[in-house]
Coordinates of C-alpha atoms and ligand atoms in Angstrom, one line a residue:
M150 CA -53.1 -37.9 -82.9
P151 CA -49.8 -39.6 -83.7
Q152 CA -49.3 -43.3 -83.6
T153 CA -46.7 -43.3 -80.8
S154 CA -48.0 -44.7 -77.5
I155 CA -46.6 -43.3 -74.3
G156 CA -45.4 -46.9 -73.5
D157 CA -43.3 -46.7 -76.7
M158 CA -42.1 -43.3 -75.7
T159 CA -40.8 -44.4 -72.3
R160 CA -39.1 -47.4 -73.8
Q161 CA -37.4 -45.4 -76.5
Q162 CA -36.3 -42.7 -74.0
L163 CA -34.9 -45.2 -71.5
N164 CA -33.0 -47.1 -74.2
R165 CA -31.4 -43.8 -75.5
A166 CA -30.5 -42.7 -72.0
A167 CA -29.1 -46.1 -71.1
Q168 CA -26.7 -45.9 -74.1
T169 CA -25.4 -42.5 -73.1
A170 CA -25.3 -43.2 -69.3
D171 CA -23.4 -46.5 -69.7
L172 CA -25.6 -48.2 -67.1
D173 CA -24.8 -51.5 -65.5
P174 CA -26.6 -54.1 -67.6
D175 CA -28.1 -55.9 -64.6
F176 CA -29.5 -52.7 -63.3
L177 CA -30.8 -51.8 -66.7
A178 CA -32.6 -55.2 -67.0
I179 CA -34.3 -54.5 -63.7
I180 CA -35.2 -50.8 -64.3
A181 CA -36.7 -51.7 -67.7
H182 CA -39.6 -53.6 -66.0
P183 CA -42.3 -52.4 -63.5
K184 CA -41.9 -53.9 -60.0
R185 CA -45.6 -54.8 -59.8
V186 CA -48.9 -54.0 -61.6
L187 CA -52.2 -54.7 -59.9
R188 CA -55.3 -54.9 -62.0
V189 CA -58.5 -54.7 -60.1
S190 CA -62.3 -55.0 -60.9
V191 CA -64.2 -52.2 -59.3
P192 CA -67.9 -53.0 -59.1
I193 CA -70.3 -50.3 -58.0
E194 CA -74.0 -49.8 -57.8
M195 CA -75.1 -47.1 -60.2
D196 CA -77.8 -44.6 -59.4
D197 CA -80.4 -46.6 -61.4
G198 CA -79.8 -49.7 -59.2
T199 CA -77.8 -51.7 -61.8
V200 CA -74.2 -52.9 -61.1
Q201 CA -71.4 -51.8 -63.4
V202 CA -67.8 -53.2 -63.2
F203 CA -64.9 -50.8 -64.0
T204 CA -61.3 -51.9 -64.5
G205 CA -58.6 -50.1 -62.4
Y206 CA -54.8 -50.4 -62.2
R207 CA -52.1 -49.5 -59.8
C208 CA -48.4 -49.8 -60.9
H209 CA -45.4 -49.6 -58.6
Y210 CA -42.7 -49.0 -61.1
N211 CA -39.7 -49.1 -58.8
A212 CA -39.3 -48.8 -55.1
L213 CA -35.5 -48.8 -54.6
R214 CA -35.4 -45.2 -53.3
G215 CA -38.5 -45.4 -51.0
P216 CA -42.2 -45.6 -51.0
V217 CA -43.8 -45.1 -54.4
K218 CA -45.6 -41.9 -55.4
G219 CA -47.9 -41.1 -58.3
G220 CA -51.3 -39.9 -59.3
V221 CA -54.6 -41.6 -59.9
R222 CA -56.3 -40.9 -63.3
F223 CA -59.9 -41.3 -64.2
H224 CA -60.2 -41.4 -68.0
P225 CA -61.8 -43.6 -70.6
D226 CA -58.4 -44.2 -72.3
V227 CA -56.7 -45.5 -69.2
T228 CA -54.8 -48.8 -70.0
E229 CA -52.3 -50.9 -68.2
D230 CA -49.5 -49.8 -70.7
E231 CA -50.3 -46.1 -70.0
V232 CA -50.3 -46.6 -66.3
I233 CA -46.9 -48.4 -66.4
A234 CA -45.4 -45.6 -68.6
L235 CA -46.6 -42.8 -66.3
A236 CA -45.3 -44.7 -63.3
A237 CA -41.9 -45.0 -65.0
W238 CA -41.8 -41.2 -65.6
M239 CA -42.7 -40.7 -61.9
T240 CA -39.7 -42.9 -61.0
W241 CA -37.3 -40.8 -63.0
K242 CA -38.9 -37.5 -61.8
C243 CA -38.6 -38.4 -58.1
S244 CA -35.0 -39.5 -58.5
L245 CA -34.0 -36.5 -60.5
I246 CA -35.3 -34.1 -57.8
D247 CA -33.8 -36.4 -55.2
L248 CA -37.0 -37.2 -53.3
P249 CA -36.9 -40.3 -51.2
Y250 CA -39.6 -41.9 -53.4
G251 CA -40.0 -44.5 -56.2
G252 CA -42.6 -44.0 -58.9
A253 CA -46.2 -45.2 -59.2
K254 CA -49.4 -44.4 -61.1
G255 CA -52.9 -45.7 -61.1
G256 CA -56.2 -45.2 -62.9
I257 CA -59.6 -46.4 -63.7
A258 CA -61.0 -46.7 -67.2
C259 CA -64.2 -44.6 -66.9
D260 CA -65.8 -41.4 -68.1
P261 CA -66.1 -39.3 -65.0
D262 CA -68.3 -36.8 -66.8
A263 CA -71.0 -39.5 -67.1
L264 CA -70.9 -40.4 -63.4
S265 CA -72.8 -38.7 -60.5
E266 CA -71.0 -37.5 -57.4
R267 CA -72.3 -40.6 -55.5
E268 CA -71.1 -43.0 -58.2
L269 CA -67.6 -41.3 -58.3
R270 CA -67.5 -41.6 -54.5
H271 CA -68.3 -45.3 -54.6
L272 CA -65.9 -45.8 -57.4
T273 CA -63.0 -44.1 -55.6
R274 CA -63.8 -45.9 -52.3
R275 CA -64.1 -49.4 -53.8
Y276 CA -60.9 -48.8 -55.9
T277 CA -59.1 -47.8 -52.7
T278 CA -60.3 -51.0 -51.0
E279 CA -59.1 -53.1 -53.9
I280 CA -55.6 -51.7 -54.0
M281 CA -55.4 -51.6 -50.1
P282 CA -52.8 -54.5 -50.0
I283 CA -50.3 -52.2 -51.8
L284 CA -51.3 -48.8 -50.3
G285 CA -50.0 -46.9 -47.3
P286 CA -47.9 -43.9 -46.2
D287 CA -44.7 -46.1 -46.2
I288 CA -45.7 -48.1 -49.3
D289 CA -47.6 -46.1 -51.9
I290 CA -48.9 -42.5 -51.6
P291 CA -51.4 -41.6 -54.4
A292 CA -52.2 -38.0 -55.6
P293 CA -54.6 -36.4 -58.0
D294 CA -54.1 -36.7 -61.8
V295 CA -56.3 -36.2 -64.8
Y296 CA -59.9 -35.9 -63.7
T297 CA -59.3 -36.6 -60.1
N298 CA -58.8 -33.9 -57.4
A299 CA -58.7 -33.1 -53.7
R300 CA -62.2 -34.5 -53.2
N301 CA -61.1 -38.0 -54.5
M302 CA -58.0 -37.8 -52.3
A303 CA -60.3 -37.1 -49.3
W304 CA -62.3 -40.2 -50.1
I305 CA -59.1 -42.3 -50.5
M306 CA -57.8 -41.0 -47.2
D307 CA -61.1 -41.7 -45.4
T308 CA -61.4 -45.2 -46.8
Y309 CA -57.8 -46.1 -45.9
S310 CA -58.4 -44.6 -42.4
M311 CA -61.6 -46.6 -41.9
L312 CA -60.1 -49.9 -42.9
T313 CA -57.0 -49.4 -40.7
G314 CA -58.8 -48.0 -37.7
H315 CA -56.9 -44.7 -37.4
T316 CA -56.8 -41.4 -39.3
E317 CA -53.9 -41.4 -41.7
P318 CA -53.3 -38.1 -43.6
G319 CA -50.0 -39.4 -44.9
V320 CA -51.6 -41.9 -47.3
V321 CA -52.4 -39.3 -50.0
T322 CA -51.2 -35.9 -51.1
G323 CA -53.2 -33.2 -52.8
K324 CA -55.9 -33.4 -50.0
P325 CA -58.2 -30.5 -49.1
E326 CA -56.3 -28.1 -46.7
I327 CA -58.7 -28.8 -43.9
L328 CA -57.5 -32.5 -44.0
G329 CA -53.8 -31.6 -44.0
G330 CA -53.4 -30.6 -47.7
S331 CA -50.3 -28.5 -48.1
L332 CA -50.5 -24.8 -48.8
G333 CA -49.1 -24.1 -52.2
R334 CA -49.9 -27.5 -53.7
K335 CA -52.4 -26.2 -56.2
E336 CA -50.1 -23.6 -57.7
A337 CA -47.0 -25.8 -57.5
T338 CA -46.7 -27.4 -60.9
G339 CA -47.4 -24.2 -63.0
R340 CA -45.4 -22.1 -60.7
G341 CA -42.5 -24.6 -60.9
A342 CA -42.7 -24.6 -64.7
A343 CA -42.4 -20.8 -64.7
I344 CA -39.4 -20.9 -62.3
I345 CA -37.7 -23.4 -64.6
A346 CA -38.4 -21.2 -67.6
R347 CA -36.8 -18.3 -65.8
E348 CA -33.7 -20.3 -65.1
L349 CA -33.5 -21.3 -68.8
V350 CA -33.9 -17.6 -69.9
Q351 CA -31.1 -16.8 -67.5
A352 CA -28.9 -19.6 -68.8
L353 CA -29.4 -18.3 -72.4
K354 CA -28.5 -14.8 -71.2
L355 CA -31.9 -13.4 -72.2
D356 CA -34.2 -11.0 -70.3
M357 CA -37.6 -12.2 -69.2
K358 CA -39.1 -8.8 -70.2
D359 CA -38.3 -9.6 -73.8
V360 CA -39.8 -13.1 -73.8
T361 CA -43.1 -13.9 -75.5
V362 CA -45.0 -17.0 -74.4
A363 CA -47.6 -19.3 -75.9
I364 CA -49.3 -21.8 -73.5
Q365 CA -51.2 -24.9 -74.7
G366 CA -53.8 -25.8 -72.0
F367 CA -55.2 -23.4 -69.5
G368 CA -56.1 -25.7 -66.7
N369 CA -54.3 -26.0 -63.4
V370 CA -50.7 -26.1 -64.8
G371 CA -51.2 -23.7 -67.7
S372 CA -53.0 -21.0 -65.8
Y373 CA -50.5 -20.9 -62.8
A374 CA -47.6 -21.0 -65.3
A375 CA -49.2 -18.0 -67.1
C376 CA -49.7 -16.0 -63.9
T377 CA -46.2 -16.6 -62.6
L378 CA -44.5 -15.9 -66.0
A379 CA -46.5 -12.7 -66.3
G380 CA -45.5 -11.8 -62.8
M381 CA -41.8 -12.3 -63.8
G382 CA -42.3 -9.8 -66.7
A383 CA -42.8 -12.2 -69.6
R384 CA -45.6 -11.4 -72.2
V385 CA -48.2 -14.2 -72.5
V386 CA -49.3 -13.6 -76.1
A387 CA -51.2 -16.9 -76.9
V388 CA -53.1 -19.5 -74.9
S389 CA -55.3 -22.4 -75.9
D390 CA -57.6 -25.0 -74.3
K391 CA -60.0 -27.6 -75.7
T392 CA -62.1 -24.8 -77.2
G393 CA -59.3 -23.4 -79.4
A394 CA -56.7 -20.6 -79.1
I395 CA -56.6 -16.9 -78.6
T396 CA -53.8 -14.4 -79.2
D397 CA -53.0 -10.8 -78.2
E398 CA -49.6 -9.6 -79.3
N399 CA -49.5 -7.0 -76.5
G400 CA -49.8 -9.8 -73.9
F401 CA -53.0 -10.8 -72.1
P402 CA -54.0 -9.4 -68.7
V403 CA -53.4 -12.8 -67.2
E404 CA -55.2 -12.2 -63.9
D405 CA -58.4 -11.2 -65.8
L406 CA -58.0 -14.3 -68.1
C407 CA -57.8 -16.6 -65.1
A408 CA -60.9 -15.0 -63.5
H409 CA -62.7 -15.5 -66.8
V410 CA -61.7 -19.2 -66.9
E411 CA -62.6 -19.6 -63.2
E412 CA -66.1 -18.3 -63.9
S413 CA -66.9 -19.8 -67.3
G414 CA -64.6 -22.9 -67.4
T415 CA -62.9 -22.0 -70.7
I416 CA -60.9 -19.2 -72.4
D417 CA -63.8 -19.0 -74.9
G418 CA -65.3 -15.5 -75.0
F419 CA -62.2 -13.7 -73.6
P420 CA -61.0 -10.7 -75.8
G421 CA -58.3 -11.7 -78.3
A422 CA -57.9 -12.9 -81.9
R423 CA -59.2 -16.5 -82.2
L424 CA -57.3 -19.2 -84.1
P425 CA -57.5 -23.0 -84.4
G426 CA -55.8 -24.7 -81.4
E427 CA -53.2 -26.5 -83.5
E428 CA -51.9 -23.2 -84.9
L429 CA -50.6 -22.3 -81.4
F430 CA -47.4 -24.3 -81.9
S431 CA -46.4 -22.5 -85.1
L432 CA -46.7 -19.0 -83.6
D433 CA -43.6 -16.8 -83.6
V434 CA -43.0 -16.8 -79.9
D435 CA -39.8 -17.3 -77.8
L436 CA -41.2 -19.8 -75.3
L437 CA -43.8 -22.5 -75.7
V438 CA -45.3 -24.2 -72.7
P439 CA -47.4 -27.3 -73.6
A440 CA -49.5 -27.9 -70.6
A441 CA -52.4 -30.0 -71.8
L442 CA -51.9 -33.6 -72.8
E443 CA -49.3 -36.1 -74.0
C444 CA -48.1 -36.5 -77.6
Q445 CA -49.2 -33.0 -78.7
I446 CA -46.0 -32.0 -80.6
H447 CA -45.3 -34.8 -83.1
K448 CA -43.4 -35.4 -86.3
N449 CA -46.1 -33.6 -88.4
N450 CA -46.2 -30.3 -86.5
A451 CA -42.7 -30.2 -84.9
P452 CA -41.1 -28.8 -88.2
H453 CA -43.4 -25.7 -87.8
V454 CA -42.4 -24.9 -84.3
R455 CA -40.7 -21.5 -84.2
A456 CA -40.1 -21.1 -80.5
K457 CA -36.5 -21.4 -79.4
M458 CA -37.5 -22.7 -75.9
I459 CA -40.0 -25.3 -74.8
V460 CA -40.8 -26.0 -71.2
E461 CA -42.9 -29.2 -70.8
G462 CA -45.7 -28.5 -68.3
A463 CA -47.6 -31.6 -69.3
N464 CA -46.3 -35.1 -69.1
G465 CA -44.9 -36.4 -72.4
P466 CA -46.2 -33.6 -74.7
I467 CA -43.4 -34.2 -77.3
T468 CA -43.0 -37.6 -79.1
P469 CA -39.4 -39.0 -79.6
E470 CA -39.7 -38.3 -83.4
A471 CA -40.6 -34.6 -82.6
D472 CA -37.9 -34.4 -80.0
H473 CA -35.4 -35.4 -82.7
I474 CA -36.7 -32.8 -85.2
L475 CA -36.6 -30.1 -82.5
E476 CA -33.0 -31.0 -81.4
E477 CA -31.9 -30.8 -85.1
K478 CA -33.5 -27.3 -85.3
G479 CA -31.7 -26.2 -82.1
T480 CA -34.9 -25.8 -80.0
I481 CA -34.1 -26.1 -76.3
V482 CA -36.6 -28.4 -74.5
V483 CA -36.7 -28.6 -70.8
P484 CA -38.2 -32.1 -70.1
D485 CA -41.3 -32.8 -68.1
I486 CA -39.5 -34.7 -65.4
L487 CA -37.8 -31.4 -64.5
A488 CA -40.3 -28.8 -65.8
N489 CA -43.4 -30.1 -64.0
A490 CA -41.7 -31.4 -60.9
G491 CA -43.0 -28.6 -58.7
G492 CA -46.2 -30.6 -58.0
V493 CA -44.4 -33.7 -56.7
I494 CA -42.0 -31.6 -54.6
V495 CA -44.9 -29.9 -52.7
S496 CA -46.6 -33.3 -52.5
Y497 CA -43.5 -34.6 -50.8
F498 CA -43.7 -31.5 -48.4
E499 CA -47.3 -32.4 -47.7
W500 CA -46.3 -36.0 -46.8
V501 CA -43.5 -34.7 -44.5
Q502 CA -45.9 -32.3 -42.8
A503 CA -48.4 -35.2 -42.3
R504 CA -45.7 -37.2 -40.6
Q505 CA -44.6 -34.3 -38.5
G506 CA -48.1 -33.3 -37.6
M507 CA -47.2 -29.7 -38.6
A508 CA -48.3 -27.2 -41.2
W509 CA -45.6 -25.1 -42.8
P510 CA -46.2 -21.5 -43.9
L511 CA -46.6 -20.8 -47.6
E512 CA -43.4 -18.7 -47.9
D513 CA -41.4 -21.7 -46.6
I514 CA -43.0 -24.1 -49.1
R515 CA -42.4 -21.7 -52.0
A516 CA -38.8 -21.1 -51.0
R517 CA -38.0 -24.8 -50.5
M518 CA -39.6 -25.7 -53.8
E519 CA -37.8 -23.0 -55.7
G520 CA -34.5 -24.0 -54.1
R521 CA -34.9 -27.7 -55.2
L522 CA -36.0 -26.7 -58.7
K523 CA -33.1 -24.3 -59.3
T524 CA -30.5 -26.7 -58.0
T525 CA -31.8 -29.4 -60.2
F526 CA -32.1 -27.2 -63.3
W527 CA -28.4 -26.2 -63.1
E528 CA -27.3 -29.9 -62.4
V529 CA -29.2 -30.9 -65.6
W530 CA -27.8 -27.9 -67.5
D531 CA -24.2 -28.8 -66.5
E532 CA -24.7 -32.5 -67.2
A533 CA -26.0 -31.7 -70.7
A534 CA -22.9 -29.6 -71.4
T535 CA -20.5 -32.3 -70.0
C536 CA -22.2 -35.1 -71.9
K537 CA -22.9 -33.0 -75.0
T538 CA -26.5 -34.0 -75.0
C539 CA -29.9 -32.5 -74.8
L540 CA -31.5 -31.5 -71.5
R541 CA -33.9 -34.5 -71.6
M542 CA -31.1 -37.0 -71.9
A543 CA -29.1 -35.2 -69.2
A544 CA -32.1 -35.3 -66.8
Y545 CA -32.6 -39.0 -67.6
I546 CA -28.9 -39.8 -67.0
L547 CA -28.9 -38.0 -63.6
A548 CA -32.1 -39.7 -62.6
L549 CA -31.1 -43.2 -63.7
K550 CA -27.6 -42.9 -62.2
R551 CA -29.0 -42.0 -58.8
I552 CA -31.3 -45.0 -58.9
E553 CA -28.4 -47.2 -60.1
Q554 CA -26.3 -46.0 -57.1
T555 CA -29.1 -46.9 -54.7
Y556 CA -29.3 -50.4 -56.3
M557 CA -25.5 -50.8 -56.0
F558 CA -25.6 -50.2 -52.3
R559 CA -28.8 -52.2 -51.6
G560 CA -28.0 -55.1 -53.9
L561 CA -30.3 -57.6 -55.4
F562 CA -32.6 -59.4 -52.9
P563 CA -32.2 -62.1 -51.7
Ligands
NAD793 P1 -56.4 -29.7 -66.3 O1 -57.4 -30.7 -66.6 O2 -56.5 -28.8 -65.1 O3 -56.1 -28.8 -67.6 C1 -56.0 -29.3 -68.8 C2 -56.2 -28.2 -69.9 O4 -55.8 -28.7 -71.2 C3 -57.6 -27.7 -69.9 O5 -57.5 -26.3 -70.1 C4 -58.1 -28.3 -71.2 O6 -59.1 -27.5 -71.8 C5 -56.9 -28.3 -72.0 N1 -56.9 -29.1 -73.2 C6 -57.4 -30.4 -73.3 N2 -57.2 -30.8 -74.6 C7 -56.6 -29.8 -75.3 C8 -56.2 -29.7 -76.6 N3 -56.3 -30.7 -77.5 N4 -55.6 -28.5 -77.0 C9 -55.4 -27.5 -76.1 N5 -55.8 -27.6 -74.8 C10 -56.4 -28.8 -74.4 O7 -55.0 -30.6 -66.1 P2 -53.7 -30.1 -65.4 O8 -53.7 -30.6 -64.0 O9 -53.4 -28.7 -65.7 O10 -52.6 -31.1 -66.2 C11 -52.1 -30.8 -67.5 C12 -51.0 -31.7 -67.8 O11 -49.9 -31.5 -66.8 C13 -51.2 -33.2 -67.8 O12 -50.4 -33.8 -68.7 C14 -50.8 -33.6 -66.4 O13 -50.5 -35.0 -66.3 C15 -49.6 -32.8 -66.2 N6 -49.2 -32.6 -64.8 C16 -50.1 -32.0 -63.9 C17 -49.7 -31.8 -62.6 C18 -50.5 -31.2 -61.6 O14 -50.1 -30.9 -60.5 N7 -51.7 -30.8 -62.0 C19 -48.4 -32.3 -62.2 C20 -47.5 -32.8 -63.2 C21 -48.0 -33.0 -64.5

């Protein structure tokens, strides 16, 4: 694992974008800091009767464009710095896609694998109670992130509803469908990454049928990206997860692979040549989709990357040093804030449906998401050409300029 923290990454990326975008210095001073960070103690009674106190966080990075939106992560490595960095990325992402949201993130430092269902329920409910003063459908709308899912969102929604005295489905997204969760939310991020890859292939005047793909991580994002890309005609020739990587130069039967993972939990045991996970990045493929964790492509392995295109399914999978190396090599990288934005787009649709008291059909949701992603891809593509910069910086410039315009009209309170 490289030394760069994701806090360092966000600061470096913001500084670089600020230089290119020529931002107002007062606005830059504001946007370089989180609006608020709440640190909470979360005591729960464990199954053995003892009390354990966990530390949780919720950061509202910036709320100029509307209520803040972002996931809740349960992981032993959760820190305040990490939560702030992830909240900053959510701020840029929501602005880039032109959603009426600011960015947020939250988390609890815990090992969810070591907790029972009852302990997880108590942890989620007590955390919700502690962040209650800054939670609400017009204030802050959480969603699932690493090691949280629809079940946690149901508990947050119920806790909020019990404490306010009325059922409030608009307080979270990524809920179970029976509670108002949106159709198409589960597939949205991976499907969105595939749509972005298809636009990139078109921009480069290539044919999807000639494109070979390697995907790191075969969870929610990686598996839906694989299925959608295969459906578009691309050949998925390598995939990896925490157990290692497998390859098949003829292309995997992706539906079968997904069924195998659904049943066994990993890609292990599926037919294909096995290789160490880290070798996935040096394979001779056209498109690489890192869809596992942050900081996976770093200065030590970036020189070995042979793919011409990278679509960032995960948040922050490429460190700034690696970004520089890839840029020099001419690798085209579609940044996370665009490539994995399908999830927050459908989360936004879920929130709108909750406010309308309506449920939209899946075809509408898919078409609306695709429309937003395609429009934004070409805006970023054109901005990169105009500013003679990479797609990441172009995306940052567009996102930051939109927040800056909002700031210019609203002004600084008081
Ligand atoms: P997930 O837990 O469903 O899947 C993660 C996958 O990565 C698993 O297959 C796991 O085995 C694999 N993995 C873990 N360590 C690995 C390693 N060292 N090498 C290879 N594979 C490894 O998570 P997810 O929801 O698919 O999220 C993946 C990434 O996408 C995260 O960075 C997340 O923040 C980001 N993301 C997710 C969404 C979403 O809607 N799920 C939205 C935006 C961004």
